[in-house]
mmCIF file of C-alpha atoms and ligand atoms in Angstrom:
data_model
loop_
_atom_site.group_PDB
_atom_site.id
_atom_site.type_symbol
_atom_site.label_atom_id
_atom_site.label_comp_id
_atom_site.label_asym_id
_atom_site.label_seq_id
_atom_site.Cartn_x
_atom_site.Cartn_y
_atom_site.Cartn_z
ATOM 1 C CA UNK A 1 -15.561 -14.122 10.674
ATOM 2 C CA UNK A 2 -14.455 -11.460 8.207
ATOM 3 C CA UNK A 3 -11.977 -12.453 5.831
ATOM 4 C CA UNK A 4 -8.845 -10.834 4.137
ATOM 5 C CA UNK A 5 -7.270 -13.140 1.581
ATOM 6 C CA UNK A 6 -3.706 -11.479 1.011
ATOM 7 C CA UNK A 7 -0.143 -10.850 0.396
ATOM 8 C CA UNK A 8 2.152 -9.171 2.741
ATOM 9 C CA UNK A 9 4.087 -7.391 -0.272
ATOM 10 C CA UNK A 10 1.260 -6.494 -1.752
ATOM 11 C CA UNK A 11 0.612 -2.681 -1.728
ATOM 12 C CA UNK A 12 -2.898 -3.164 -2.777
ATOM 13 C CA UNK A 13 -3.492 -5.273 0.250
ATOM 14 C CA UNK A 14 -2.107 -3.362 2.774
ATOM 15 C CA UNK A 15 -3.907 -0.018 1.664
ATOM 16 C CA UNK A 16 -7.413 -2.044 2.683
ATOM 17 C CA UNK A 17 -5.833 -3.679 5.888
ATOM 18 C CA UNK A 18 -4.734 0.236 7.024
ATOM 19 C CA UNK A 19 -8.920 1.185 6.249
ATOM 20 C CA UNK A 20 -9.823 -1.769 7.897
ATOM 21 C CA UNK A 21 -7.416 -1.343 10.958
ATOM 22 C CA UNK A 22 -7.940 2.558 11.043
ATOM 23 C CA UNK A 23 -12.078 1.966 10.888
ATOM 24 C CA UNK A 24 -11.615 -1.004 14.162
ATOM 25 C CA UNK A 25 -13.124 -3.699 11.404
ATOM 26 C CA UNK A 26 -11.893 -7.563 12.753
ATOM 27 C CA UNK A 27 -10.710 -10.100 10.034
ATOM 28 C CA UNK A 28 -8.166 -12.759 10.215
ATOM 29 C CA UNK A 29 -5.821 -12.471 7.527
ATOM 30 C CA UNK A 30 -5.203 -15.558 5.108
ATOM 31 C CA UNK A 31 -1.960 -15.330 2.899
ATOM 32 C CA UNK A 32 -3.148 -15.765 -0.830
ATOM 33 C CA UNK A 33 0.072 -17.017 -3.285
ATOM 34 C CA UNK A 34 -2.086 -15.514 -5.902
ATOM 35 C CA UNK A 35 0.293 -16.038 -8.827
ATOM 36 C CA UNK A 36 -0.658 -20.088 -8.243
ATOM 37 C CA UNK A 37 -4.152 -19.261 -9.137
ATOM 38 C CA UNK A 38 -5.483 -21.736 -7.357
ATOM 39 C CA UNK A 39 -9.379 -22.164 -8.526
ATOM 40 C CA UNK A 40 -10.875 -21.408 -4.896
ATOM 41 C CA UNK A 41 -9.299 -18.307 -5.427
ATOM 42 C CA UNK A 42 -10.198 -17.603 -8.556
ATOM 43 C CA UNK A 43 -14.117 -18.344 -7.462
ATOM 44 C CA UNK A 44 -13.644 -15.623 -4.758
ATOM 45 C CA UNK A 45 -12.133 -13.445 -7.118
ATOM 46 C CA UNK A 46 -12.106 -14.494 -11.023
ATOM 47 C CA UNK A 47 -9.682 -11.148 -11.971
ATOM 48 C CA UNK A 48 -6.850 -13.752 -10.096
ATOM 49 C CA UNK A 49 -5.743 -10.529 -7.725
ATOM 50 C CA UNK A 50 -5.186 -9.708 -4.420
ATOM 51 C CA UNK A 51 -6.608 -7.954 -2.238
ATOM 52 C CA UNK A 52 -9.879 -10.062 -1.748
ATOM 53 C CA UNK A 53 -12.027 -9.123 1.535
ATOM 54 C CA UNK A 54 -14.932 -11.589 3.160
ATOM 55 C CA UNK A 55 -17.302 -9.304 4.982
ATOM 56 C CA UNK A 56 -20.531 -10.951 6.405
ATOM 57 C CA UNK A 57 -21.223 -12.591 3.405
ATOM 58 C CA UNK A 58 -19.909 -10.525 0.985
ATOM 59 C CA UNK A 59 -16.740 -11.119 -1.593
ATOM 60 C CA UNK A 60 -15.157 -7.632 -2.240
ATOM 61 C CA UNK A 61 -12.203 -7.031 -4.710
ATOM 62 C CA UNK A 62 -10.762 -4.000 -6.279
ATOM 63 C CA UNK A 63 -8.711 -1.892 -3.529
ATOM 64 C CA UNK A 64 -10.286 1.061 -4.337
ATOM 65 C CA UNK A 65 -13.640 -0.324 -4.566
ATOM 66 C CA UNK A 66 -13.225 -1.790 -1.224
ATOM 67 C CA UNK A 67 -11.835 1.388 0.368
ATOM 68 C CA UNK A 68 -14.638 3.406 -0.810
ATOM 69 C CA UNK A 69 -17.409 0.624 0.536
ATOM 70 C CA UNK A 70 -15.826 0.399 3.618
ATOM 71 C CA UNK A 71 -15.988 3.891 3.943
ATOM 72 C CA UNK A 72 -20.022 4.307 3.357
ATOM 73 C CA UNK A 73 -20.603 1.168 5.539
ATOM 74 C CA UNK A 74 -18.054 2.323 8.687
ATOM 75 C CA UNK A 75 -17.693 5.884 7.942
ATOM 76 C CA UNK A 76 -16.093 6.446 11.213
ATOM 77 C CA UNK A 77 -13.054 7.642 11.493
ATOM 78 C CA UNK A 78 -13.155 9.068 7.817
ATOM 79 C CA UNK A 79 -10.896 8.686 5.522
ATOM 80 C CA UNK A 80 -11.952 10.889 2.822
ATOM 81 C CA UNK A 81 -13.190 14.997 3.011
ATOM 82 C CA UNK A 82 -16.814 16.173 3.051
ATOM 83 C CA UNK A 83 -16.403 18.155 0.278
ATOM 84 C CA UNK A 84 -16.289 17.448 -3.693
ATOM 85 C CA UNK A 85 -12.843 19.002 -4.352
ATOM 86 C CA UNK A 86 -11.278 17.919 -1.226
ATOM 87 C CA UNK A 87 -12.881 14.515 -2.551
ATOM 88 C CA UNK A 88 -11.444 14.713 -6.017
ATOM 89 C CA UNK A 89 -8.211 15.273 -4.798
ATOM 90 C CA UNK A 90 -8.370 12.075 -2.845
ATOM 91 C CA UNK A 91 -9.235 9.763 -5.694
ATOM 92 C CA UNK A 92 -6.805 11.556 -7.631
ATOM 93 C CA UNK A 93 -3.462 10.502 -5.481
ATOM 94 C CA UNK A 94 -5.062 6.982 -5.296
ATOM 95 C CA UNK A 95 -4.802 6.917 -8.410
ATOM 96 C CA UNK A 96 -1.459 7.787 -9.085
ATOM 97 C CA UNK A 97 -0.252 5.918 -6.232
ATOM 98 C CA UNK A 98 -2.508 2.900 -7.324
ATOM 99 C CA UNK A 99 -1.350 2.507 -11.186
ATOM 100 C CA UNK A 100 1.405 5.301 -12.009
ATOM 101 C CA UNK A 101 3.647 4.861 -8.644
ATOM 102 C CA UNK A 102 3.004 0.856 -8.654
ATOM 103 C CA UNK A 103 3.789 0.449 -12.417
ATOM 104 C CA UNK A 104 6.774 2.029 -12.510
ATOM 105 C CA UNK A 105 8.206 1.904 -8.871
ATOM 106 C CA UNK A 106 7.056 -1.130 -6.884
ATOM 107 C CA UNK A 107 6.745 -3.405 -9.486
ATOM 108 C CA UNK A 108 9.976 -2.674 -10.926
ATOM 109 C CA UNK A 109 11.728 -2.657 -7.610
ATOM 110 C CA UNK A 110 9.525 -5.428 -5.596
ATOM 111 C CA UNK A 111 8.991 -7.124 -8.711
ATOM 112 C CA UNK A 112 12.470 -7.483 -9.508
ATOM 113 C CA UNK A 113 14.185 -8.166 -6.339
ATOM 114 C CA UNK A 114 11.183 -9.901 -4.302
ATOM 115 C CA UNK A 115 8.737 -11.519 -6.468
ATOM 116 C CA UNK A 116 10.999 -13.301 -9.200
ATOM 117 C CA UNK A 117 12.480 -15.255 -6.586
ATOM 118 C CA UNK A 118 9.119 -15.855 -4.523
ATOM 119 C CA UNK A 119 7.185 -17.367 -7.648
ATOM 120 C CA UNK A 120 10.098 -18.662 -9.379
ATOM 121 C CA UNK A 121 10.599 -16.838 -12.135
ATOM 122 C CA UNK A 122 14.508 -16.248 -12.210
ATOM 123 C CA UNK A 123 16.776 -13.273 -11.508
ATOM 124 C CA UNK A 124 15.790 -9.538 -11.467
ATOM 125 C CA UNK A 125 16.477 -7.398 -14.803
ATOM 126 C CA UNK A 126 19.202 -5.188 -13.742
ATOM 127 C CA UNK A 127 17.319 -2.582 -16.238
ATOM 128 C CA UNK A 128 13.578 -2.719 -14.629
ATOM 129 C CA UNK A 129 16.027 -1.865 -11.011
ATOM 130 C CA UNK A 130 17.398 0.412 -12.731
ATOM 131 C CA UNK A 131 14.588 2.558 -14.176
ATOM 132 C CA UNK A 132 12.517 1.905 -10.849
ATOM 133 C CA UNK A 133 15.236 3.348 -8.694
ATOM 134 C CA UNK A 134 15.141 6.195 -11.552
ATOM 135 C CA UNK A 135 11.590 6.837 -11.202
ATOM 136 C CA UNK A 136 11.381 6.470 -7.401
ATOM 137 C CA UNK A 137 13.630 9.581 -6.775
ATOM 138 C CA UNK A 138 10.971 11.581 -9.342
ATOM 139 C CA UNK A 139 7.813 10.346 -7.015
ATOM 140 C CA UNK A 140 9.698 11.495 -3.460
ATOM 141 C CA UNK A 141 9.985 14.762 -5.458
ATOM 142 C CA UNK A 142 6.392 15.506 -5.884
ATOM 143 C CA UNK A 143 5.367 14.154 -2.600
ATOM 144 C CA UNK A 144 7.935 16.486 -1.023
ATOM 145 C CA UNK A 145 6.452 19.119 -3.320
ATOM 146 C CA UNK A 146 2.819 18.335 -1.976
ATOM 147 C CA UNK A 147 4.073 17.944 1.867
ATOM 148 C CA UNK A 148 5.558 21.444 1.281
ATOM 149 C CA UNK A 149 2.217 22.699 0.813
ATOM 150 C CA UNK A 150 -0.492 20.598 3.108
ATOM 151 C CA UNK A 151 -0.100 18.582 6.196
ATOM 152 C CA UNK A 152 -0.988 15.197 4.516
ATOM 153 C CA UNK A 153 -0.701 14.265 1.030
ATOM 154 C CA UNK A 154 -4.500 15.250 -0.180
ATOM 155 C CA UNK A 155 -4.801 18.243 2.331
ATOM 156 C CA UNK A 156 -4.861 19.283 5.930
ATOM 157 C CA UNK A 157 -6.782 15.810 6.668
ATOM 158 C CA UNK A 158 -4.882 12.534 6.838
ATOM 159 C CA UNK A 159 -7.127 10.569 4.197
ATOM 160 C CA UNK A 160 -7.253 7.243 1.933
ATOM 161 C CA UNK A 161 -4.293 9.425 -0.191
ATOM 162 C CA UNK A 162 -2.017 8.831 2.735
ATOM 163 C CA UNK A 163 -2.664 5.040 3.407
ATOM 164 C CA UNK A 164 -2.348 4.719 -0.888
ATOM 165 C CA UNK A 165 1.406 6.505 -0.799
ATOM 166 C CA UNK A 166 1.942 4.419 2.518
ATOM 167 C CA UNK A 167 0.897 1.246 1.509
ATOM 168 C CA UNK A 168 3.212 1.466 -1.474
ATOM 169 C CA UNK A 169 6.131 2.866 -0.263
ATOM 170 C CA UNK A 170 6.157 0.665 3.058
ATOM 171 C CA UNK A 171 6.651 -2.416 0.778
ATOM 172 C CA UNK A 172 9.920 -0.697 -1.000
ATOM 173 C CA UNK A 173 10.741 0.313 2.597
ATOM 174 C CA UNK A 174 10.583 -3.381 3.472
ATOM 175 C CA UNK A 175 13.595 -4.153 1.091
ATOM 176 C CA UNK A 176 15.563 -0.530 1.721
ATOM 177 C CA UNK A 177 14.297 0.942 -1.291
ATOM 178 C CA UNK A 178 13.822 4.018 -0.242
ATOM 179 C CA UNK A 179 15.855 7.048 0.326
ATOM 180 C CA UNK A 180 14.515 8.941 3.558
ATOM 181 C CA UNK A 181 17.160 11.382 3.223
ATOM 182 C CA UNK A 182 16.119 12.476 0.092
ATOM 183 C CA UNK A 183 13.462 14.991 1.912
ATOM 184 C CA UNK A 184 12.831 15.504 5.396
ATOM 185 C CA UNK A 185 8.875 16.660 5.043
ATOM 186 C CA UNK A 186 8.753 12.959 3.574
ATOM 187 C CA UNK A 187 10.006 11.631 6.229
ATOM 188 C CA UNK A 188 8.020 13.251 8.823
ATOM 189 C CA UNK A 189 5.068 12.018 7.074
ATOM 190 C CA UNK A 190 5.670 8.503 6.898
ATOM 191 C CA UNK A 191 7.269 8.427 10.827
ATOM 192 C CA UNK A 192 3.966 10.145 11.524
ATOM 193 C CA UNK A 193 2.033 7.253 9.521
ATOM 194 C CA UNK A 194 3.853 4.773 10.804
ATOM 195 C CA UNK A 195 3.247 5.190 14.089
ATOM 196 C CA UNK A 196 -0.316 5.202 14.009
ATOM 197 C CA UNK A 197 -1.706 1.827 15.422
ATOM 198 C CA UNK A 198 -3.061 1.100 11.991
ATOM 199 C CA UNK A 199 0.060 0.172 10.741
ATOM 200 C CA UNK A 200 1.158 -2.127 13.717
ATOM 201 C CA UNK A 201 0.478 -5.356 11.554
ATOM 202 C CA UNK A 202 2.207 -4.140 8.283
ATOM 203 C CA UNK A 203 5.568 -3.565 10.584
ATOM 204 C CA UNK A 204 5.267 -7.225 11.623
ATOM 205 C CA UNK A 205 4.984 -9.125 8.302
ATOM 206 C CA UNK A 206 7.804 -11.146 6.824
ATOM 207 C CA UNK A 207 8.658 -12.609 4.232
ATOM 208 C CA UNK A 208 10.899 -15.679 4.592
ATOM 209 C CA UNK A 209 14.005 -15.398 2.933
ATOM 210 C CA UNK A 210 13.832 -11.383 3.002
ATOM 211 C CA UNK A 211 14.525 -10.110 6.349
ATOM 212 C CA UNK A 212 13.447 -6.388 6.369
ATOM 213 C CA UNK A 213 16.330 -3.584 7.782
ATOM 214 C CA UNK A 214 16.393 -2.544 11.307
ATOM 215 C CA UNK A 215 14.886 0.859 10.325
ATOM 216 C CA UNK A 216 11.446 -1.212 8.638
ATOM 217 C CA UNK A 217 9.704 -0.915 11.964
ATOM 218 C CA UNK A 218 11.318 1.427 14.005
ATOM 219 C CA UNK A 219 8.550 4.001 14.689
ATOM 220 C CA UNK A 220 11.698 6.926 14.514
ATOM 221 C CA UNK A 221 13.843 5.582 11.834
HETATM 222 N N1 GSH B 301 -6.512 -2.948 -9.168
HETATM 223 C C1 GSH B 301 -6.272 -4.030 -8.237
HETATM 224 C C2 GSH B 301 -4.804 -4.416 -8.345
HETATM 225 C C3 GSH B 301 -4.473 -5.572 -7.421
HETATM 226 C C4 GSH B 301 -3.174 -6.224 -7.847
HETATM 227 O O1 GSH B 301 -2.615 -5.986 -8.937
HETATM 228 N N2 GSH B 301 -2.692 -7.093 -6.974
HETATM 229 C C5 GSH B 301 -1.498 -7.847 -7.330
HETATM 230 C C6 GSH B 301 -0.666 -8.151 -6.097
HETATM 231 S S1 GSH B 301 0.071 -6.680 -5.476
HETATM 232 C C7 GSH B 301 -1.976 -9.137 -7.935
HETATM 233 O O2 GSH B 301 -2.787 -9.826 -7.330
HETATM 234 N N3 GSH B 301 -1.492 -9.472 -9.125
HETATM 235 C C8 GSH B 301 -1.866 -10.666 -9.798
HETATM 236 C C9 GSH B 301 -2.114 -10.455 -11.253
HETATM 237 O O3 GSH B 301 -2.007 -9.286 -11.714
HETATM 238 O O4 GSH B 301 -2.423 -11.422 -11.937
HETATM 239 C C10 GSH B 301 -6.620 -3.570 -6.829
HETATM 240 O O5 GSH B 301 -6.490 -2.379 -6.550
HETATM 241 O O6 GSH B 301 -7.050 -4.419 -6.020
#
């Protein structure tokens, strides 16, 4: 049986279960406290991170890395354009929403508010919030900016950009983090995301002691 050793917060995890969902590929799903570092974990993954995928007999890490495989192996439905620009422009949003958005949004907000009390590691710092709330309003800005211009965040294709930005902002969504009146084109986007079967299992997670807001899975807000 295919394997997915993850979080439910974790952005990086739920980016591979969307490709993985999306592309019709079967694993069971195995919660991972990764910040225990428990030493099978480590063996399945030595960088100590999730996600962590278990396919035939195969150990995958690195989101990206994994997105990309599963796209050569199952490249039905695709997630990423034919051509090398269209392509470019892919791996270019994952990357933002991978290291620029996560740095300073999620793990400011999450981090603060979520994961200090999950692993113990006392109360948030009111000025991480602060500058993550800050910094959030900036990165609805240039989505907007990008939905103004193309259907989905890459282009006119829904691609791995999409389940990147979606992945990431679903888990500040999860705790009310984000401001969906901010920009309307936003919003369409993500009610358009969100309703795709793919993201049936992220709407259902939870994480004891955080209950997520009404609006979390409504499929129209
Ligand atoms: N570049 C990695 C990042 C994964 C990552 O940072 N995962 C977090 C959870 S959201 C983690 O496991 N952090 C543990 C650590 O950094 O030690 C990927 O895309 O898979």
């Amino acid at each position: 049986m295919n394997r997915l050793y993850h979080f439910p917060l974790s952005p990086f995890s739920r980016k591979v279960r969307l490709s993985l969902a999306e592309k019709r590929i079967e694993v069971e799903l195995v919660e991972e406290r990764y910040w225990e570092q428990d030493s099978d974990f480590l063996r399945r993954n030595p960088a100590g991170k999730v996600p962590v995928l278990r396919l035939g007999n195969k150990l995958l890490s690195e989101s990206a890395a994994i997105c990309e495989y599963l796209e050569e192996t199952h490249p039905n439905p695709p997630l990423m354009p034919r051509d090398a620009d269209s392509r470019f422009e892919v791996r270019r949003l994952v990357g933002w929403f991978d290291d620029k958005f996560y740095t300073e949004c999620t793990q400011k907000l999450l981090g603060e508010r979520v994961f200090r009390k999950v692993m113990g590691t006392g109360y948030p710092d009111s000025t991480n919030v602060k500058a993550g709330s800050r910094a959030m309003r900036l990165h609805l800005d240039y989505m907007t900016h990008l939905l103004e211009h193309r259907r989905w965040l890459a282009g006119n294709e829904m691609s791995l950009a999409d389940f990147a930005a979606a992945a990431q902002l679903s888990c500040l969504d999860y705790i009310s983090d984000v401001d969906w009146n901010r920009s309307e084109v936003l919003k369409d986007w993500y009610a358009k995301i969100k309703s795709r079967p793919a993201f049936r299992s992220l709407l259902a997670d939870q994480v004891p002691g955080f209950l997520p807001p009404s609006h979390y899975a409504n499929l129209d807000f």
